[in-house]
Structures are given as structure tokens and as C-alpha cells.
Short mmCIF file of C-alpha atoms in Angstrom, two decimals:
data_model
loop_
_atom_site.label_atom_id
_atom_site.label_comp_id
_atom_site.label_asym_id
_atom_site.label_seq_id
_atom_site.Cartn_x
_atom_site.Cartn_y
_atom_site.Cartn_z
CA MET A 298 28.91 -85.78 -57.24
CA ALA A 299 25.60 -86.83 -58.69
CA LEU A 300 24.98 -90.47 -59.50
CA SER A 301 23.00 -91.47 -62.58
CA ARG A 302 20.35 -94.26 -62.45
CA ALA A 303 22.41 -95.79 -65.41
CA ASP A 304 25.47 -96.06 -63.13
CA THR A 305 26.21 -99.74 -62.71
CA SER A 306 28.97 -99.23 -60.13
CA VAL A 307 28.74 -100.73 -56.62
CA LEU A 308 28.22 -97.28 -55.30
CA GLY A 309 25.71 -96.39 -58.09
CA ARG A 310 23.62 -99.49 -57.56
CA TRP A 311 23.65 -99.06 -53.79
CA TRP A 312 22.53 -95.36 -53.97
CA TRP A 313 19.62 -96.09 -56.09
CA THR A 314 18.38 -99.14 -54.31
CA VAL A 315 18.96 -98.27 -50.55
CA ASP A 316 16.28 -96.53 -48.59
CA ARG A 317 17.63 -93.14 -48.42
CA TRP A 318 14.96 -91.89 -45.88
CA THR A 319 15.93 -94.53 -43.43
CA LEU A 320 19.69 -93.80 -44.02
CA ALA A 321 19.10 -90.16 -43.51
CA ALA A 322 17.18 -90.76 -40.30
CA LEU A 323 20.02 -93.04 -38.93
CA LEU A 324 22.68 -90.49 -39.78
CA ALA A 325 20.50 -87.90 -37.96
CA LEU A 326 20.60 -89.98 -34.80
CA ILE A 327 24.41 -90.30 -35.18
CA GLY A 328 24.46 -86.49 -35.38
CA PHE A 329 22.40 -86.39 -32.09
CA GLY A 330 24.91 -88.66 -30.60
CA TYR A 331 27.67 -86.14 -31.38
CA VAL A 332 25.57 -83.32 -29.87
CA MET A 333 24.70 -85.22 -26.64
CA LEU A 334 28.30 -86.27 -26.28
CA LEU A 335 29.34 -82.71 -26.01
CA ALA A 336 26.47 -81.96 -23.68
CA ALA A 337 26.83 -84.91 -21.21
CA SER A 338 30.51 -85.38 -21.19
CA PRO A 339 31.89 -82.48 -19.11
CA GLY A 340 30.46 -83.74 -15.84
CA VAL A 341 31.38 -87.37 -16.45
CA ALA A 342 34.88 -86.33 -17.52
CA GLU A 343 35.27 -84.39 -14.42
CA ARG A 344 34.44 -87.50 -12.30
CA ILE A 345 36.92 -89.44 -14.32
CA GLY A 346 39.64 -86.82 -14.19
CA ALA A 347 39.66 -83.32 -15.78
CA SER A 348 42.81 -84.20 -17.72
CA SER A 349 40.87 -86.99 -19.58
CA ARG A 350 38.09 -84.88 -20.84
CA ASP A 351 39.38 -84.46 -24.45
CA LEU A 352 40.32 -88.18 -24.61
CA PHE A 353 36.87 -89.07 -23.37
CA ILE A 354 35.24 -87.09 -26.11
CA LEU A 355 37.65 -88.19 -28.92
CA LYS A 356 37.16 -91.69 -27.99
CA GLN A 357 33.44 -91.66 -28.57
CA VAL A 358 33.79 -89.46 -31.74
CA PHE A 359 36.08 -92.32 -33.07
CA PHE A 360 33.44 -95.02 -32.22
CA LEU A 361 30.65 -92.97 -33.95
CA ALA A 362 32.80 -92.53 -37.08
CA ILE A 363 33.65 -96.28 -37.09
CA ALA A 364 29.88 -96.94 -36.67
CA THR A 365 28.90 -94.82 -39.59
CA GLY A 366 31.54 -96.61 -41.81
CA VAL A 367 30.31 -100.01 -40.56
CA MET A 368 26.77 -99.32 -41.31
CA VAL A 369 27.32 -98.09 -44.88
CA ALA A 370 29.87 -100.82 -45.68
CA ILE A 371 27.41 -103.48 -44.57
CA SER A 372 24.45 -102.06 -46.36
CA VAL A 373 26.26 -102.46 -49.73
CA LEU A 374 26.47 -106.34 -49.15
CA PRO A 375 24.05 -108.70 -51.07
CA VAL A 376 21.53 -110.74 -49.17
CA LYS A 377 23.47 -113.91 -49.31
CA GLN A 378 26.51 -112.29 -47.73
CA ILE A 379 24.31 -110.64 -44.98
CA ARG A 380 23.19 -114.25 -43.93
CA ARG A 381 26.74 -115.50 -43.99
CA LEU A 382 28.04 -112.57 -42.13
CA ALA A 383 25.20 -112.91 -39.50
CA LEU A 384 25.86 -116.73 -39.15
CA LEU A 385 29.60 -116.05 -38.46
CA GLY A 386 28.94 -113.14 -36.25
CA PHE A 387 26.58 -115.02 -34.32
CA PHE A 388 28.81 -117.90 -33.34
CA VAL A 389 31.81 -115.82 -32.66
CA SER A 390 29.82 -113.44 -30.43
CA LEU A 391 28.14 -116.43 -28.72
CA LEU A 392 31.47 -117.96 -27.82
CA MET A 393 32.78 -114.54 -26.57
CA THR A 394 29.70 -114.10 -24.46
CA ALA A 395 30.11 -117.47 -23.01
CA ALA A 396 33.81 -116.58 -22.31
CA THR A 397 32.72 -113.61 -20.10
CA LEU A 398 31.47 -116.07 -17.51
CA SER A 399 34.97 -117.10 -16.78
CA MET A 400 37.25 -114.28 -18.14
CA GLY A 401 34.83 -111.42 -18.20
CA VAL A 402 35.24 -108.28 -16.32
CA GLU A 403 32.76 -107.92 -13.33
CA ILE A 404 30.88 -104.50 -13.10
CA LYS A 405 27.97 -104.09 -10.72
CA GLY A 406 27.71 -107.80 -10.01
CA ALA A 407 27.50 -108.83 -13.76
CA ARG A 408 30.11 -110.35 -16.11
CA ARG A 409 29.21 -109.01 -19.52
CA TRP A 410 32.51 -107.51 -20.75
CA LEU A 411 35.89 -108.75 -22.13
CA HIS A 412 39.12 -106.85 -22.24
CA LEU A 413 40.75 -107.52 -25.66
CA ALA A 414 43.76 -105.64 -26.86
CA GLY A 415 43.14 -102.72 -24.43
CA VAL A 416 39.64 -102.37 -25.45
CA THR A 417 36.54 -103.41 -23.48
CA ILE A 418 33.86 -105.24 -25.57
CA GLN A 419 30.44 -106.31 -24.83
CA PRO A 420 29.96 -109.34 -27.06
CA SER A 421 26.22 -109.77 -26.36
CA GLU A 422 25.60 -106.47 -28.08
CA PHE A 423 26.86 -107.98 -31.33
CA MET A 424 25.10 -111.40 -30.75
CA LYS A 425 21.70 -109.47 -30.60
CA PRO A 426 21.44 -108.39 -34.32
CA CYS A 427 23.19 -111.53 -35.52
CA PHE A 428 20.76 -113.77 -33.66
CA ALA A 429 17.81 -111.90 -35.32
CA VAL A 430 19.09 -112.57 -38.79
CA VAL A 431 20.08 -116.24 -38.07
CA ALA A 432 16.82 -117.03 -36.44
CA ALA A 433 15.07 -115.36 -39.56
CA TRP A 434 16.99 -117.64 -41.78
CA LEU A 435 15.98 -120.85 -39.82
CA LEU A 436 12.46 -119.81 -39.56
CA ALA A 437 12.22 -118.95 -43.11
CA GLU A 438 13.62 -122.36 -44.10
CA SER A 439 10.83 -124.04 -41.88
CA ARG A 440 8.59 -123.76 -44.97
CA SER A 441 10.57 -126.51 -46.60
CA LEU A 442 12.37 -128.12 -43.70
CA GLY A 443 9.36 -128.01 -41.31
CA TRP A 444 9.86 -128.47 -37.49
CA ARG A 445 13.64 -129.22 -37.89
CA ALA A 446 14.38 -125.69 -38.77
CA ILE A 447 12.09 -124.43 -36.01
CA GLY A 448 13.58 -126.74 -33.56
CA ALA A 449 17.11 -125.47 -34.37
CA ALA A 450 15.93 -121.93 -34.02
CA ILE A 451 14.45 -122.59 -30.67
CA PHE A 452 17.73 -124.40 -29.68
CA LEU A 453 19.87 -121.57 -30.41
CA PHE A 454 17.46 -119.25 -28.51
CA VAL A 455 17.75 -121.42 -25.48
CA LEU A 456 21.43 -121.51 -25.78
CA VAL A 457 21.57 -117.61 -25.98
CA ALA A 458 18.94 -117.30 -23.06
CA GLY A 459 21.05 -119.63 -20.77
CA THR A 460 24.19 -117.76 -21.47
CA LEU A 461 22.53 -114.31 -20.73
CA VAL A 462 20.89 -115.55 -17.62
CA LYS A 463 24.35 -116.69 -16.27
CA GLN A 464 25.93 -113.15 -16.77
CA PRO A 465 23.14 -112.07 -15.69
CA ASP A 466 21.75 -109.55 -18.28
CA MET A 467 17.98 -109.87 -18.15
CA GLY A 468 17.38 -106.73 -20.15
CA MET A 469 19.27 -108.20 -23.16
CA LEU A 470 17.38 -111.39 -22.76
CA ILE A 471 13.98 -109.55 -22.78
CA VAL A 472 14.93 -107.82 -25.96
CA ILE A 473 16.11 -111.03 -27.73
CA ALA A 474 13.05 -112.96 -26.51
CA ALA A 475 10.72 -110.25 -27.92
CA VAL A 476 12.53 -110.37 -31.32
CA PHE A 477 12.17 -114.17 -31.53
CA CYS A 478 8.52 -114.09 -30.52
CA SER A 479 7.76 -111.37 -33.09
CA GLN A 480 9.55 -113.44 -35.75
CA LEU A 481 7.49 -116.61 -34.70
CA PHE A 482 4.24 -114.56 -35.06
CA VAL A 483 5.11 -113.21 -38.49
CA VAL A 484 6.22 -116.65 -39.85
CA GLY A 485 2.59 -117.90 -38.98
CA ILE A 486 3.62 -120.50 -36.38
CA ASN A 487 0.89 -122.01 -34.37
CA LEU A 488 -0.45 -119.55 -31.98
CA VAL A 489 -0.47 -122.13 -29.20
CA LEU A 490 3.27 -122.12 -29.41
CA VAL A 491 3.41 -118.28 -29.42
CA ALA A 492 1.24 -118.36 -26.32
CA GLY A 493 3.38 -120.85 -24.86
CA CYS A 494 6.32 -118.62 -25.44
CA GLY A 495 4.59 -115.85 -23.61
CA VAL A 496 3.69 -117.97 -20.58
CA ALA A 497 7.31 -119.15 -20.46
CA GLY A 498 8.42 -115.58 -20.48
CA VAL A 499 6.09 -114.68 -17.57
CA LEU A 500 7.24 -117.67 -15.57
CA GLY A 501 10.74 -116.78 -16.32
CA GLY A 502 10.32 -113.19 -15.04
CA ILE A 503 8.75 -114.53 -11.84
CA LEU A 504 11.57 -116.97 -11.25
CA ALA A 505 14.22 -114.14 -11.98
CA TYR A 506 12.40 -111.94 -9.56
CA PHE A 507 12.85 -114.45 -6.67
CA THR A 508 16.46 -115.71 -7.63
CA LEU A 509 18.17 -112.56 -8.79
CA PRO A 510 18.46 -110.02 -6.07
CA HIS A 511 19.33 -107.06 -8.42
CA PHE A 512 16.31 -107.77 -10.67
CA GLN A 513 14.10 -107.94 -7.61
CA SER A 514 15.49 -104.77 -6.29
CA ARG A 515 14.80 -102.87 -9.52
CA ILE A 516 11.17 -104.09 -9.63
CA ASP A 517 10.59 -103.23 -6.05
CA ARG A 518 12.08 -99.71 -6.42
CA PHE A 519 9.82 -99.09 -9.55
CA LEU A 520 6.56 -100.13 -7.52
CA ASP A 521 7.58 -98.62 -4.39
CA PRO A 522 10.24 -95.80 -4.76
CA SER A 523 10.73 -95.56 -0.96
CA SER A 524 11.90 -99.19 -0.89
CA GLY A 525 15.27 -98.39 -2.07
CA ASP A 526 17.80 -95.98 -3.88
CA ASN A 527 16.18 -94.08 -6.73
CA TYR A 528 18.64 -91.29 -6.90
CA GLN A 529 19.36 -91.34 -10.65
CA VAL A 530 15.61 -91.64 -11.57
CA THR A 531 14.77 -88.78 -9.21
CA ILE A 532 17.41 -86.56 -10.71
CA ALA A 533 16.42 -87.52 -14.22
CA MET A 534 12.82 -86.51 -13.52
CA GLU A 535 14.00 -83.16 -12.12
CA ALA A 536 16.14 -82.65 -15.14
CA PHE A 537 13.18 -83.07 -17.57
CA GLY A 538 11.17 -80.69 -15.43
CA HIS A 539 13.95 -78.11 -15.37
CA GLY A 540 14.25 -78.19 -19.12
CA GLY A 541 10.66 -77.51 -19.90
CA MET A 542 9.55 -77.04 -23.51
CA LEU A 543 12.75 -75.56 -24.95
CA GLY A 544 15.46 -76.43 -22.48
CA VAL A 545 17.93 -74.24 -20.55
CA GLY A 546 20.36 -74.23 -23.54
CA PRO A 547 23.38 -76.13 -24.67
CA GLY A 548 26.06 -76.60 -21.78
CA GLU A 549 23.70 -74.86 -19.32
CA GLY A 550 22.29 -77.83 -17.59
CA ARG A 551 23.26 -78.23 -13.99
CA LEU A 552 21.40 -81.45 -12.98
CA LYS A 553 23.37 -83.60 -15.53
CA ALA A 554 26.41 -83.05 -13.26
CA LEU A 555 24.66 -85.10 -10.62
CA LEU A 556 23.83 -88.02 -12.82
CA PRO A 557 26.54 -90.70 -12.73
CA ASP A 558 25.18 -92.16 -16.04
CA ALA A 559 24.37 -88.99 -17.74
CA HIS A 560 26.37 -90.03 -20.81
CA ALA A 561 24.92 -93.52 -21.09
CA ASP A 562 21.63 -94.80 -19.54
CA PHE A 563 20.25 -91.28 -18.69
CA VAL A 564 21.38 -89.29 -21.77
CA TYR A 565 17.71 -88.75 -22.55
CA ALA A 566 17.38 -86.67 -19.36
CA VAL A 567 20.35 -84.50 -20.39
CA ALA A 568 18.59 -83.94 -23.79
CA GLY A 569 15.47 -82.91 -21.82
CA GLU A 570 17.17 -80.52 -19.57
CA GLU A 571 19.30 -78.72 -22.07
CA PHE A 572 17.09 -78.94 -25.24
CA GLY A 573 13.65 -79.41 -23.62
CA LEU A 574 10.73 -81.33 -24.67
CA ALA A 575 11.16 -80.23 -28.22
CA LEU A 576 14.29 -82.28 -28.77
CA CYS A 577 12.98 -85.20 -26.75
CA LEU A 578 9.93 -85.56 -29.03
CA LEU A 579 12.16 -85.02 -32.07
CA ILE A 580 14.37 -87.90 -31.07
CA LEU A 581 11.42 -90.13 -30.37
CA THR A 582 9.92 -89.17 -33.66
CA VAL A 583 13.10 -90.21 -35.52
CA PHE A 584 13.19 -93.54 -33.80
CA GLY A 585 9.46 -94.15 -34.65
CA PHE A 586 10.02 -93.13 -38.24
CA ILE A 587 12.92 -95.59 -38.65
CA VAL A 588 10.79 -98.49 -37.42
CA LEU A 589 7.61 -97.55 -39.26
CA ARG A 590 9.47 -96.84 -42.53
CA GLY A 591 11.22 -100.14 -42.21
CA LEU A 592 8.08 -102.02 -41.77
CA LEU A 593 6.29 -100.19 -44.70
CA ARG A 594 9.38 -101.07 -46.75
CA LEU A 595 8.48 -104.76 -46.32
CA LEU A 596 5.01 -104.44 -47.77
CA GLY A 597 4.81 -106.52 -51.00
CA GLU A 598 8.02 -108.21 -50.18
CA LYS A 599 7.79 -112.02 -50.89
CA ASP A 600 11.00 -113.26 -49.44
CA MET A 601 10.31 -114.58 -46.02
CA PHE A 602 13.91 -114.37 -44.94
CA ILE A 603 14.13 -110.66 -45.70
CA ILE A 604 10.63 -110.12 -44.03
CA LEU A 605 11.65 -111.95 -40.81
CA GLY A 606 15.24 -110.57 -40.73
CA ALA A 607 14.02 -107.01 -41.05
CA THR A 608 11.36 -107.53 -38.53
CA GLY A 609 13.71 -108.89 -35.99
CA LEU A 610 16.20 -106.00 -36.54
CA LEU A 611 13.41 -103.30 -36.27
CA THR A 612 11.93 -104.88 -33.24
CA GLN A 613 15.13 -104.93 -31.27
CA PHE A 614 16.08 -101.33 -32.42
CA GLY A 615 12.86 -99.87 -31.48
CA LEU A 616 12.42 -101.91 -28.24
CA GLN A 617 15.95 -100.87 -27.17
CA ALA A 618 15.16 -97.20 -27.64
CA PHE A 619 11.93 -97.56 -25.88
CA ILE A 620 13.55 -99.26 -22.77
CA ASN A 621 16.05 -96.50 -22.45
CA MET A 622 13.68 -93.54 -22.77
CA ALA A 623 10.93 -95.16 -20.68
CA SER A 624 13.48 -95.95 -17.94
CA ALA A 625 14.65 -92.22 -17.85
CA LEU A 626 11.14 -91.21 -17.59
CA HIS A 627 10.39 -93.65 -14.79
CA LEU A 628 7.64 -95.45 -16.90
CA ILE A 629 9.26 -98.86 -16.41
CA PRO A 630 11.95 -100.26 -14.02
CA THR A 631 15.40 -98.97 -14.68
CA LYS A 632 17.70 -100.89 -17.07
CA GLY A 633 21.10 -100.47 -18.10
CA MET A 634 20.53 -100.23 -21.80
CA THR A 635 21.89 -97.63 -24.19
CA LEU A 636 19.90 -95.24 -26.46
CA PRO A 637 20.91 -96.39 -29.93
CA PHE A 638 23.68 -94.11 -31.55
CA ILE A 639 23.22 -91.51 -28.65
CA SER A 640 24.44 -93.09 -25.49
CA TYR A 641 28.12 -93.24 -24.91
CA GLY A 642 29.62 -96.76 -25.48
CA GLY A 643 31.81 -98.24 -28.16
CA SER A 644 30.32 -101.77 -28.33
CA SER A 645 26.79 -100.55 -28.20
CA VAL A 646 27.13 -98.07 -30.93
CA VAL A 647 29.08 -100.16 -33.30
CA ALA A 648 26.67 -103.23 -32.76
CA VAL A 649 23.65 -101.11 -33.45
CA ALA A 650 25.47 -99.83 -36.70
CA PHE A 651 26.03 -103.45 -37.55
CA GLY A 652 22.49 -104.34 -37.20
CA MET A 653 21.08 -101.25 -39.04
CA GLY A 654 23.60 -101.91 -41.81
CA MET A 655 22.09 -105.36 -42.25
CA LEU A 656 18.60 -103.83 -42.19
CA LEU A 657 19.50 -101.33 -44.99
CA ALA A 658 21.00 -104.31 -46.96
CA LEU A 659 17.87 -106.42 -46.63
CA THR A 660 15.39 -103.60 -47.46
CA ARG A 661 17.24 -102.52 -50.68
CA ARG A 662 14.63 -102.78 -53.35
CA ARG A 663 16.59 -104.04 -56.38
CA LEU A 664 18.69 -106.14 -54.19
CA ALA A 665 15.73 -107.98 -52.70
CA ARG A 666 14.40 -108.88 -56.04
CA THR A 667 17.59 -109.75 -57.91
CA ASP A 668 20.04 -111.22 -55.29
CA GLU A 669 20.08 -114.97 -54.63
CA ALA A 670 18.69 -115.17 -50.99
#
């Protein structure tokens, strides 16, 4: 059913103000997620148990459907409601993330997950987009409140950083720190402070290297592959080589069966083996398009909260995708970070949809001009 520009319903206003190109690109990624689920799930389901294969697939299909609904529903909200939603979501997810330190499920030496009503949730995934919007609000208010607002934003960042270090989750901390630094830069804060944040980040990385054995191990294995187990990276690189330009065909990949995390951290390698360089470049292009389209959408925008919020959300979205793909290609040390909308994982896919819904809401043209911010 076609919607007229004169349609003043909620759906009509949303359709003519939302960035339909970005929405289409995000839906395309969700479509890739369905395809890669079917490609990567057989080997993983077999390791879990052959009888659980259908349940394994249906579970992620359910999460992808929920993610689509969440993204569209949030994109309808006005800017004021986005700020309130982010503020509520931040404090709830921060408390839940802190709760993982005492009640969390330990997996591979880290406590990042909570079991609630039979569902495993990683609350830090939801804290990530919410912090970007809350920090944007505080930094935007610094133009009238001065250093009080900036100090509050820095305090919240330190609180988040301390919680993530305790888990530990250095990858998540790096992404959130990059988001916060990008927002400080855009708001026009003193470059000395920005440089100080960079120095603090480097010193923090050095400290983590010498105090966190798993972090040190990943760095060492990246710099010297012979220093430890690089099994998954080695198999992933072989998968890319086996796929070549056009891949071996859907369902024909054999190396994916050897990858324990073929459905999650190394799903990009499965795409490379079965669909080749062509699909890998297409996925990379779609991610790049979303980030660049979002930044271009901000040109001419005068509301600093919208500029900072969208910048933070785009930074974390693009950086998360880069970390996943670069890890699979052995361009950076491996990090357990999902490929947005494509990797398996309920918390991750719904949290990314939550963030992208807020991005679509913030960049709605008419909404940005008429809603009270």
C-alpha cells in the first residue's frame, strides 16, 4: 500500500522522514544473517547434537525477527523519547552488567552473561548503544552547563570502564572508549584532553597486557603465531583461500565444520568459503555504506545532541564490524566480537537493532527539525 506525503498518521510521517536507504541496507544485513545462519549452523548444530539443529536455527530466526521489529519500532520514536529510552536503558544495563560480576555465568574465564528466565543475556551489549546516546546528551549540554556536564560524562565512562575491566571485556571497552573519544572530538573539546584520553588508552592497553593473561596471549599469538594456539585463525584463512572469488557454493563448505565459532566470531570466514570474495566485499560495502550514509545525513544538522548521538552509534557499529572482519582475516588480534546482524547471538543482534533503531530515529529529517530535543 502506497503512502501519500499528505498522510499524517504515525506510519506515514515515519515513512517520509526516515532514511529509507539506510533502512534498506540494515534490512539487507539482516537478510545476510538469515543466509549465513543456514550456511554456518549445520556443523555447529552437529557439535551440539544433531537433534537440536532445527531448534538452533529457529532460535536465531526468532531473534532476527525480534531485532527487525525492535529496530523499526524504536525508529518511530521522537528525539525526546530516544533520549529517555537511552537513559533508562543505560542505568538498567549498567546495573545488570555489574551484577554479572557476582551472579554471572563464567565462560572462557570471563563473566559477561546472566541467566534470566531461561535466557542468557549479555547486558553490556545493550549498555554500549545506550551509553553513546547518554554521553551525547551530556556533552551536548556542556555548551550551557560547561564542565559539569563533561565531568558527568567522564564519570559515567569511568564507571563503565571499571565494570568492563572487572569482567573482563577489553574488546567492549575499546569500542566504548573509541565512541566516547569520537564524541569528545566532534563536540570540540580541548585537543589536549582528547590527546590525554589517547595516552590513557595506550597506558591502559599496556597495563592490560601485563595484568590480563588472556589479553597478553592474544597479542602474543598475533605477533608470533608460533607462540600459541591459532587454530581458528589458521582454519579461517584456509577457508578464505578455498572460497576464492565466487566460493564453493551454498552448503558446500568443508572447512566451516572445523571452526568451533563458525556461526559467531568467524562467520565471515564461512561467507568467504561458500560465497567467495564477491559476498565478502558486498558485506563490507553495505557496512561502509551505512556508516558513510549516516555521517552524510548529519551534514547541515544543527542539533548537537543528534550529531553526537548519531556519530557515537555509527562509530560503534562500524568499529564492531571492522573488529570482527579484521580478526577473521588475521589483520588484528582475535577478539570475541560478533558481526552485526550476521553472527549468531540473541543479545548481540537485538542490541545492535536497538542502537540502529535509535540512529534511524535521530536522523529522521522532519523529526530532527520539529521535535523538541
